[in-house]
PDB file of C-alpha atoms in Angstrom:
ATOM      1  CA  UNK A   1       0.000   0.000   0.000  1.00  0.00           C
ATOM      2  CA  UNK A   2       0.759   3.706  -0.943  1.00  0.00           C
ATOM      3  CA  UNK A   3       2.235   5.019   2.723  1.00  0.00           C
ATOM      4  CA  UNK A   4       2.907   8.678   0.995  1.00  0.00           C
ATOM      5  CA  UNK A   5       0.266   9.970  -1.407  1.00  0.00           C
ATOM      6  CA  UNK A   6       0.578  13.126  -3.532  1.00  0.00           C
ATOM      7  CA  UNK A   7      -2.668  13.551  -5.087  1.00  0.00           C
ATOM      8  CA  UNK A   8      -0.954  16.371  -8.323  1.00  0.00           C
ATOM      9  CA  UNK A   9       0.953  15.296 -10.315  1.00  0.00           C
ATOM     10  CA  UNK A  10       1.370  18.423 -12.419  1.00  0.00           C
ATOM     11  CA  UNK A  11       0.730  21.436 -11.061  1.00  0.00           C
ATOM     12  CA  UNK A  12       0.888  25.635 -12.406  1.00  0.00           C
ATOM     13  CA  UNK A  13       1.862  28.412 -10.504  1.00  0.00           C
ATOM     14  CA  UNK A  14       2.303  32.005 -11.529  1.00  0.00           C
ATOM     15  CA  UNK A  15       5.532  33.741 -10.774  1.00  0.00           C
ATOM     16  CA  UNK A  16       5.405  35.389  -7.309  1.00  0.00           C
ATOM     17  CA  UNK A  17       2.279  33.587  -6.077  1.00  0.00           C
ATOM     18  CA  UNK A  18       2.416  31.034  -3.166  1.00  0.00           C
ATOM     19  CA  UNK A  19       1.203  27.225  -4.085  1.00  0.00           C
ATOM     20  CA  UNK A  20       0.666  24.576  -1.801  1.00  0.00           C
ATOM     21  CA  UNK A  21       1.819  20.888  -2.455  1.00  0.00           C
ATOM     22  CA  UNK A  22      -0.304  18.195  -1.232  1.00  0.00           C
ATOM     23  CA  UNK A  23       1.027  15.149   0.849  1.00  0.00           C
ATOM     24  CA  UNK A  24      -0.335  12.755   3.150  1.00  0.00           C
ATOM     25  CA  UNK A  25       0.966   9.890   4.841  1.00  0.00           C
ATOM     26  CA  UNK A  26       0.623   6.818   6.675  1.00  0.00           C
ATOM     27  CA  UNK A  27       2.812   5.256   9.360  1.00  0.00           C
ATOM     28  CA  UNK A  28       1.952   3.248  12.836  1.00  0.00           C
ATOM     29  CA  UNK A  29       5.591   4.597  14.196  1.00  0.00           C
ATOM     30  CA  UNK A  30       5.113   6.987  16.583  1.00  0.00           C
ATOM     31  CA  UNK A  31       8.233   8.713  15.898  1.00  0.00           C
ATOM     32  CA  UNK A  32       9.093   9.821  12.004  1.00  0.00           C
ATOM     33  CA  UNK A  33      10.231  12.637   9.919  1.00  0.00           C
ATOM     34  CA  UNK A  34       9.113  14.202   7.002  1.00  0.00           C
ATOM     35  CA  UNK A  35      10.953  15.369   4.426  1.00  0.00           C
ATOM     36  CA  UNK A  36      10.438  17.518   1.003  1.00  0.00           C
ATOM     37  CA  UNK A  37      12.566  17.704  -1.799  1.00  0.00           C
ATOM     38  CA  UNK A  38      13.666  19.013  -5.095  1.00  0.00           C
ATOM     39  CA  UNK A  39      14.328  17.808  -8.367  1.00  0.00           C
ATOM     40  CA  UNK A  40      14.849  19.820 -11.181  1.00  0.00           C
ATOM     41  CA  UNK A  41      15.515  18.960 -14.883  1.00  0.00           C
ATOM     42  CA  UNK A  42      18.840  18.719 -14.132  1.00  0.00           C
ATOM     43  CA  UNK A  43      18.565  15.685 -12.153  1.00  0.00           C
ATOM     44  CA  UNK A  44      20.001  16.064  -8.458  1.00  0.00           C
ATOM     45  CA  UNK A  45      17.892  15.855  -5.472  1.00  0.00           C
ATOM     46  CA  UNK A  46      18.259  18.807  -3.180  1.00  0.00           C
ATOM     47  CA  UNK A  47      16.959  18.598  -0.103  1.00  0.00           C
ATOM     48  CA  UNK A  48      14.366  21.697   1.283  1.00  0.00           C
ATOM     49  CA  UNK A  49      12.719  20.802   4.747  1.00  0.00           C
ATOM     50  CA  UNK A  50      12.100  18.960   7.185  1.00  0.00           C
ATOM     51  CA  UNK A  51       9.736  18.046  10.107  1.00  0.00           C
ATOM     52  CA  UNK A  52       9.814  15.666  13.096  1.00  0.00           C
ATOM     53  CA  UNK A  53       6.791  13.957  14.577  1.00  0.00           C
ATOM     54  CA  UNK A  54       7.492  15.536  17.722  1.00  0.00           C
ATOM     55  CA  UNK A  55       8.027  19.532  16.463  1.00  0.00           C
ATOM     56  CA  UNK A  56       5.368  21.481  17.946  1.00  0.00           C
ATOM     57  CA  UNK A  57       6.235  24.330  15.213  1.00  0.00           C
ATOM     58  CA  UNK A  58       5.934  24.080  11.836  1.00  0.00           C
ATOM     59  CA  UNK A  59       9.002  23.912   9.720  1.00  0.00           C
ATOM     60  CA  UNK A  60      10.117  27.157   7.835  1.00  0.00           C
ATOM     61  CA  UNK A  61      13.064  27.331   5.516  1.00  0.00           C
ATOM     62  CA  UNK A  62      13.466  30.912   3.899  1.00  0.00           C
ATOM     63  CA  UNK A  63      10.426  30.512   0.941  1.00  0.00           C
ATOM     64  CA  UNK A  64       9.630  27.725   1.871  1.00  0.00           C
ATOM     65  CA  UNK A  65       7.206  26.344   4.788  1.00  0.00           C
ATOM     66  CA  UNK A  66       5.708  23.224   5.789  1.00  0.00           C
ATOM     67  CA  UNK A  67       1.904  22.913   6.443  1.00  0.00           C
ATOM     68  CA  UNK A  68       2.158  19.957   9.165  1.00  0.00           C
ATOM     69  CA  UNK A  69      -1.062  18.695  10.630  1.00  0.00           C
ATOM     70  CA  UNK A  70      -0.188  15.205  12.246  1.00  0.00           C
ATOM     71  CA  UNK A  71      -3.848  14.257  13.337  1.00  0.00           C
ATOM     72  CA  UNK A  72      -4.690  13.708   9.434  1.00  0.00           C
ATOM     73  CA  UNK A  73      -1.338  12.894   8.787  1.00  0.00           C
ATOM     74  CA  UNK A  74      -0.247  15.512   6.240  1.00  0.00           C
ATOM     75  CA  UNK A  75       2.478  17.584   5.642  1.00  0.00           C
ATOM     76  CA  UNK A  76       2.162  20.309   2.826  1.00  0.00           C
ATOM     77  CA  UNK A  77       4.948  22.092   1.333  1.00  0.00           C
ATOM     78  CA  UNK A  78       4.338  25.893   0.595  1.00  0.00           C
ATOM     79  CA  UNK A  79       6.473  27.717  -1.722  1.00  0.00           C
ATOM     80  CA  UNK A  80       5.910  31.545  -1.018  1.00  0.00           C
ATOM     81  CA  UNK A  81       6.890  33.811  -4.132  1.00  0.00           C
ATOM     82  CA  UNK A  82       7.160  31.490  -6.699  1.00  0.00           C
ATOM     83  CA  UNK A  83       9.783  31.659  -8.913  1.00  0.00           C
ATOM     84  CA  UNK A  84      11.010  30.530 -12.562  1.00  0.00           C
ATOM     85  CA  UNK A  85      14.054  28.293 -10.817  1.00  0.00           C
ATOM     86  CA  UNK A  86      11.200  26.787  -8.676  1.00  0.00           C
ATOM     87  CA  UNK A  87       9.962  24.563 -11.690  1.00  0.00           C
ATOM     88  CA  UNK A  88      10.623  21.014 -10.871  1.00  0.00           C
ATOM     89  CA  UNK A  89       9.696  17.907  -9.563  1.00  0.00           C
ATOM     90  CA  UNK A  90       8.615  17.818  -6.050  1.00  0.00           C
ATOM     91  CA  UNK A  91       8.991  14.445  -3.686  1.00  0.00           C
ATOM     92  CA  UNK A  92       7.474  14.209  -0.302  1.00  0.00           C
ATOM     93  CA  UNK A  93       9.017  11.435   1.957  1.00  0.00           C
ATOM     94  CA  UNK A  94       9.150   9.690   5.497  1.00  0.00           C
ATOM     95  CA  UNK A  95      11.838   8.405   7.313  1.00  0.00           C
ATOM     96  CA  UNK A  96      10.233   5.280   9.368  1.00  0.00           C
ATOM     97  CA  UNK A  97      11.644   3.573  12.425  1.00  0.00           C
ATOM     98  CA  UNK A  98      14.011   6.243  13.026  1.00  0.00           C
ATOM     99  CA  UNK A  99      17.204   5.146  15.474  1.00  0.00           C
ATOM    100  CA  UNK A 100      16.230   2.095  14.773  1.00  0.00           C
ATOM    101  CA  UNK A 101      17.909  -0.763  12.973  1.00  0.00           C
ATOM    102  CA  UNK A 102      15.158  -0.817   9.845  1.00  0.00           C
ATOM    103  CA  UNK A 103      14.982   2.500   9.389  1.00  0.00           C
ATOM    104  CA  UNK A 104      14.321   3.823   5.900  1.00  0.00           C
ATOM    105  CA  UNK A 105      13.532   6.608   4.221  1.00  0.00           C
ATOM    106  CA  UNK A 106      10.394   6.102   1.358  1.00  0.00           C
ATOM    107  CA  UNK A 107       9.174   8.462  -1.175  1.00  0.00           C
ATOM    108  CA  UNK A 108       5.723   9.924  -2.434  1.00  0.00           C
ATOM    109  CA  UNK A 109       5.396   9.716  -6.297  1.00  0.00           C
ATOM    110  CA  UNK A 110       6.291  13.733  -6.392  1.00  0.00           C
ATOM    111  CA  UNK A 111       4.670  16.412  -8.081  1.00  0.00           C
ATOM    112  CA  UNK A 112       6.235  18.462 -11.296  1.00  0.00           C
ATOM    113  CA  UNK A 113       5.649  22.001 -10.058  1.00  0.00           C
ATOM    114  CA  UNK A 114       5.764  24.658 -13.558  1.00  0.00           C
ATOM    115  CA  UNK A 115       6.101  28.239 -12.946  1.00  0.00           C
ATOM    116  CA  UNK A 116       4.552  30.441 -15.606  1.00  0.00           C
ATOM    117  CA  UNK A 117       6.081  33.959 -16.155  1.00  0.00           C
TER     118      UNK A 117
ATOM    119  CA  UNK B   1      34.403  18.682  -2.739  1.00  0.00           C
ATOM    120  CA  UNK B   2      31.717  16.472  -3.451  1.00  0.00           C
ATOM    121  CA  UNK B   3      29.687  15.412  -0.782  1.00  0.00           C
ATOM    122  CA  UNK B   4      28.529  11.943  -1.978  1.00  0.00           C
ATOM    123  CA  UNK B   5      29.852  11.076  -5.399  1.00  0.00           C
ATOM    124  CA  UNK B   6      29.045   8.287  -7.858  1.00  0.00           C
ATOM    125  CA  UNK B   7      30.829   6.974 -11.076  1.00  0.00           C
ATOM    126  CA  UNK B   8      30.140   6.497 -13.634  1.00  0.00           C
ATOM    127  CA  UNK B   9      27.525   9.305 -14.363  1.00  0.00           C
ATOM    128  CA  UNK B  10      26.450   7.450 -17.497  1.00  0.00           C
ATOM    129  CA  UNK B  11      26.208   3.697 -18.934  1.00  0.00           C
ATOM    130  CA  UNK B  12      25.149   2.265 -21.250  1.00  0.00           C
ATOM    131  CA  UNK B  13      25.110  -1.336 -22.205  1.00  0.00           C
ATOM    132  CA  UNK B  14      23.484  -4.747 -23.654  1.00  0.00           C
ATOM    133  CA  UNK B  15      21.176  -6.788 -22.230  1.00  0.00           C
ATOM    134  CA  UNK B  16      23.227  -9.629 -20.279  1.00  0.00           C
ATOM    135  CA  UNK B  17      26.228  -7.673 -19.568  1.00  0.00           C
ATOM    136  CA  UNK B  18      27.384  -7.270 -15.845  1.00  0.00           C
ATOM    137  CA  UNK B  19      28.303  -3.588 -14.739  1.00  0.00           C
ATOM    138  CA  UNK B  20      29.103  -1.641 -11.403  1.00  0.00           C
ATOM    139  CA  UNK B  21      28.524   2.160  -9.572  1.00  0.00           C
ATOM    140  CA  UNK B  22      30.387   3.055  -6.959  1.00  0.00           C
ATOM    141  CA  UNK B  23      29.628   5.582  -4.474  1.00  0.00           C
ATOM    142  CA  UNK B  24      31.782   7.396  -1.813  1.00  0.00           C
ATOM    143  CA  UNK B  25      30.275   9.937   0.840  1.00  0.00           C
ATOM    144  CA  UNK B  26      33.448  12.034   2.320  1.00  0.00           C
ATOM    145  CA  UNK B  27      30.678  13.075   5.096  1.00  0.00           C
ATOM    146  CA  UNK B  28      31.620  10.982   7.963  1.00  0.00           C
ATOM    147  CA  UNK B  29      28.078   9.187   7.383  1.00  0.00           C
ATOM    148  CA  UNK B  30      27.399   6.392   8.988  1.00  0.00           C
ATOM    149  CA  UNK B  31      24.453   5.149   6.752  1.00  0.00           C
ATOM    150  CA  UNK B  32      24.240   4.835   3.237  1.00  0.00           C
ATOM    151  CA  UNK B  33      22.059   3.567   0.526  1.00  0.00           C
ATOM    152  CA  UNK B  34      21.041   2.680  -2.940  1.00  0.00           C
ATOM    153  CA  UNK B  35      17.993   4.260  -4.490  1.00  0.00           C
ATOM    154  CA  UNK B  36      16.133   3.632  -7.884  1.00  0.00           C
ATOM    155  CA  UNK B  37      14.190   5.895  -9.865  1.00  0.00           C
ATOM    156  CA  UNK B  38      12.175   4.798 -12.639  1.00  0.00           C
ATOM    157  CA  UNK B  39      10.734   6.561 -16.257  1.00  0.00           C
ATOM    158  CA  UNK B  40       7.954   7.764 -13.960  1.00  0.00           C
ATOM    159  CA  UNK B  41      10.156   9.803 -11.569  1.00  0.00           C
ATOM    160  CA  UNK B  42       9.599   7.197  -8.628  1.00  0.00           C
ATOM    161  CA  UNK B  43      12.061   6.565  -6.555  1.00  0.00           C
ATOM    162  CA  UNK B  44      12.125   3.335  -4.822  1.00  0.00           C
ATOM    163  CA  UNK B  45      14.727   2.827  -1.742  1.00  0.00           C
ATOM    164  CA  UNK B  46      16.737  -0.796  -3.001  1.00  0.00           C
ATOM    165  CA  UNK B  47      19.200  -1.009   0.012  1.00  0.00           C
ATOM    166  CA  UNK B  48      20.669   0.579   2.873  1.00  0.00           C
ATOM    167  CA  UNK B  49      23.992  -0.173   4.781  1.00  0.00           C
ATOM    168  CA  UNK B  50      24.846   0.794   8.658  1.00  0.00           C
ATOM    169  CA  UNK B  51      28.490   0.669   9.244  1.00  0.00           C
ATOM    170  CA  UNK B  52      28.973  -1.521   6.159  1.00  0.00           C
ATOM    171  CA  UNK B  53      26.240  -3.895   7.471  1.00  0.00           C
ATOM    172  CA  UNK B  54      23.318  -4.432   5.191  1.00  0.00           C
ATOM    173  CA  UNK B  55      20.645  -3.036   6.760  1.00  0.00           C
ATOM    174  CA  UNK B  56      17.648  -3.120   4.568  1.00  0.00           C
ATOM    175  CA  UNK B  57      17.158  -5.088   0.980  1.00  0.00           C
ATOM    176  CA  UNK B  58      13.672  -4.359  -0.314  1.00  0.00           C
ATOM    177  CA  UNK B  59      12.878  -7.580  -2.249  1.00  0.00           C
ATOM    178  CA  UNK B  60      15.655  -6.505  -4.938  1.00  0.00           C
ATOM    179  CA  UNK B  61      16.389  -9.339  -7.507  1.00  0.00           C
ATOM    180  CA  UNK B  62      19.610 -11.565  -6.717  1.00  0.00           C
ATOM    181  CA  UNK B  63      21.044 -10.326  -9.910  1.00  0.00           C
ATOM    182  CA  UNK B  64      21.298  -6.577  -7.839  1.00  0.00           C
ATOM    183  CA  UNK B  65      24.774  -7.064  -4.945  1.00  0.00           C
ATOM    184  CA  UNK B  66      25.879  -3.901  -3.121  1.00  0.00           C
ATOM    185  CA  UNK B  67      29.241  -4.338  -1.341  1.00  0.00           C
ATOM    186  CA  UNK B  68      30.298  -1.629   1.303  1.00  0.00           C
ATOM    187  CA  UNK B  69      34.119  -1.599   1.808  1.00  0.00           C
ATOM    188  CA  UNK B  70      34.015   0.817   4.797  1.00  0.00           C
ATOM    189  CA  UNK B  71      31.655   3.242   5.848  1.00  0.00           C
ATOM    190  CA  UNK B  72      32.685   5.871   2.951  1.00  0.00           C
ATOM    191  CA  UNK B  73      32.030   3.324   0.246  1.00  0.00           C
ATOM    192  CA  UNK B  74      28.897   1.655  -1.045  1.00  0.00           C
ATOM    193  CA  UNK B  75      28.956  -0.023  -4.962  1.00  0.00           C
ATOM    194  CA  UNK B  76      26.515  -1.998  -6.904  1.00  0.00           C
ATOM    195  CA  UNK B  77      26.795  -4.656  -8.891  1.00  0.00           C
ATOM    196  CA  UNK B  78      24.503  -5.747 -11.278  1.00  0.00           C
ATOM    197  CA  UNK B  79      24.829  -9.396 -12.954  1.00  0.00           C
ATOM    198  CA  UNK B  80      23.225 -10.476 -16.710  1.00  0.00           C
ATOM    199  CA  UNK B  81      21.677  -7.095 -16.932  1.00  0.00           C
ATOM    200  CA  UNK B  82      17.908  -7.028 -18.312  1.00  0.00           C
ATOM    201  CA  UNK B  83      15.821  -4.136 -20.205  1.00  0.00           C
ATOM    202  CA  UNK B  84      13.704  -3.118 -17.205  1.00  0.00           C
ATOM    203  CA  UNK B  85      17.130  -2.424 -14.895  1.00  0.00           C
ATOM    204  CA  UNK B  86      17.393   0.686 -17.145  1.00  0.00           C
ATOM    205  CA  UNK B  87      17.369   3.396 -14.732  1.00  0.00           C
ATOM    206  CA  UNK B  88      18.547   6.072 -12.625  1.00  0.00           C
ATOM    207  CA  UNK B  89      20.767   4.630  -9.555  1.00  0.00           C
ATOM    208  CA  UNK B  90      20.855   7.069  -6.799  1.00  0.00           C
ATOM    209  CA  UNK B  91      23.614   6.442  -3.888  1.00  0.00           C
ATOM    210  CA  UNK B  92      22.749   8.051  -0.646  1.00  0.00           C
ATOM    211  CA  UNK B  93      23.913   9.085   2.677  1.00  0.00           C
ATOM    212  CA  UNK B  94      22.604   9.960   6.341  1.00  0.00           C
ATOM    213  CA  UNK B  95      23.818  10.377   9.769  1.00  0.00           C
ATOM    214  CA  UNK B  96      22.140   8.223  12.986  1.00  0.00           C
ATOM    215  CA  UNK B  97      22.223  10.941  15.796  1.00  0.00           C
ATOM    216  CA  UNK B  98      19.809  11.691  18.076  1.00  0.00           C
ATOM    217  CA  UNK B  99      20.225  15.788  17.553  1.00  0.00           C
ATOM    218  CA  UNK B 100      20.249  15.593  13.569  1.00  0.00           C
ATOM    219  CA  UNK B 101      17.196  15.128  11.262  1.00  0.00           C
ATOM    220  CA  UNK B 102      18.577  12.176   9.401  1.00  0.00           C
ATOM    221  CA  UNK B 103      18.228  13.680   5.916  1.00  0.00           C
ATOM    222  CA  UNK B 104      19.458  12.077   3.046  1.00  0.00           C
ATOM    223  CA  UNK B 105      22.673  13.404   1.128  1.00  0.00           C
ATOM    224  CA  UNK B 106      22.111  12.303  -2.750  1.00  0.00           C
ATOM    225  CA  UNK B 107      24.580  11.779  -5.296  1.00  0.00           C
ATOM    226  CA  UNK B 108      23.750  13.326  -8.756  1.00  0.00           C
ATOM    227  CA  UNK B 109      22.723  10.032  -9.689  1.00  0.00           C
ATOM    228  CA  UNK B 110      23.795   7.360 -12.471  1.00  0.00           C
ATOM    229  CA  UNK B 111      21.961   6.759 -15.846  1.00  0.00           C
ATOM    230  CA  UNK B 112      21.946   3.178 -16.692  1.00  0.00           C
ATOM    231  CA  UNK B 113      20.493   2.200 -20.303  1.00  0.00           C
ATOM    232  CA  UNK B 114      20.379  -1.207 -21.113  1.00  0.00           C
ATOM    233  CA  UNK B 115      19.831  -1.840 -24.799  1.00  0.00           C
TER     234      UNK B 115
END
């Protein structure tokens, strides 16, 4: 079964508007992280955010801020300002059984963010 | 200096042929792992290492063997190499600390084609 959903998987912004990209997830651990990150044409993954099962606060990282609301087990990326360098391929993931010896981090199917001029 | 570092950046090859990637992290990482992402973008974890243990294999044909030399080093071998292998091999890295977030450090990745 699916553990990390991301319902778009193409999605328009324009330049200097926010957008908000979906993901929702499913674990029985109590303690997990969340991740987001970045793939653009080029290839590389870059890494953005991050949030732990525990944070009281929701993660900010300069532009970019992440909508984390554990009871229905989502965590939304926000990308404030859009810009053209933001067009790319966005992955969601978890990192299960954390400090422990299985742990392993799995991946949403991602969502190919385009920024229109 | 690269972080985590993989070579060769591109293969290609014929079906049944046997070819490697290596992978070094110069990160003082203790984890690290092999990741494969398909035509469709997904990305599916393969295997991790601890300390040059193998941690995790997720179902991954026989044909798939990753070695880890030390710590710094993780390669893959793949034997009699089939159409559907044709892929992009990611090598990754993390830290096990109680104070970090455990994010993973990619490598830019290596295009296999299989022809």
């Amino acid at each position: 079964a699916q553990k990390i959903t991301q319902t778009q998987p193409g999605m328009f912004v324009q330049e200097k508007e926010a957008v908000t990209l979906d993901c929702t997830y499913d674990t029985s651990d109590p303690s997990y992280g969340l991740f987001w990150y970045k793939q653009p044409s080029s290839g590389e993954m870059i890494f953005l955010i991050y949030q732990g099962s525990y944070d009281q606060q929701n993660a900010t990282e300069g532009r970019y801020s992440l909508n984390f609301q554990k009871a229905r087990k989502s965590a939304n990326l926000v990308i404030s300002a859009s810009q053209l360098g933001d067009s790319a391929m966005y992955f969601c993931a978890m990192r299960e059984g954390w400090k422990t010896s299985y742990d392993k981090v799995i991946f949403g199917p991602g969502t190919s963010l385009s920024v229109i001029p | 200096d690269t972080a985590v570092s993989q070579t060769p950046k591109y293969l290609v090859t014929q079906m049944g042929n046997d070819k490697s990637i290596k992978c070094e992290q110069n990160l003082g990482h203790d984890t690290m792992y092999w990741y494969k992402q398909d035509s469709k973008k997904f990305l599916k974890i393969m295997f991790s290492y601890n300390n040059k243990e193998l941690i995790i294999n997720e179902t991954v044909p026989n044909r798939f063997s990753p070695k880890s030399p030390d710590k710094a080093h993780l390669n893959l071998h793949i034997n009699s190499l089939e159409l559907g292998d044709s892929a992009v091999y990611f090598c990754a890295s993390s830290l096990k600390r109680v104070s970090n977030t455990g994010e993973l450090f990619f490598g830019e990745g290596s295009r296999l084609t299989v022809l």
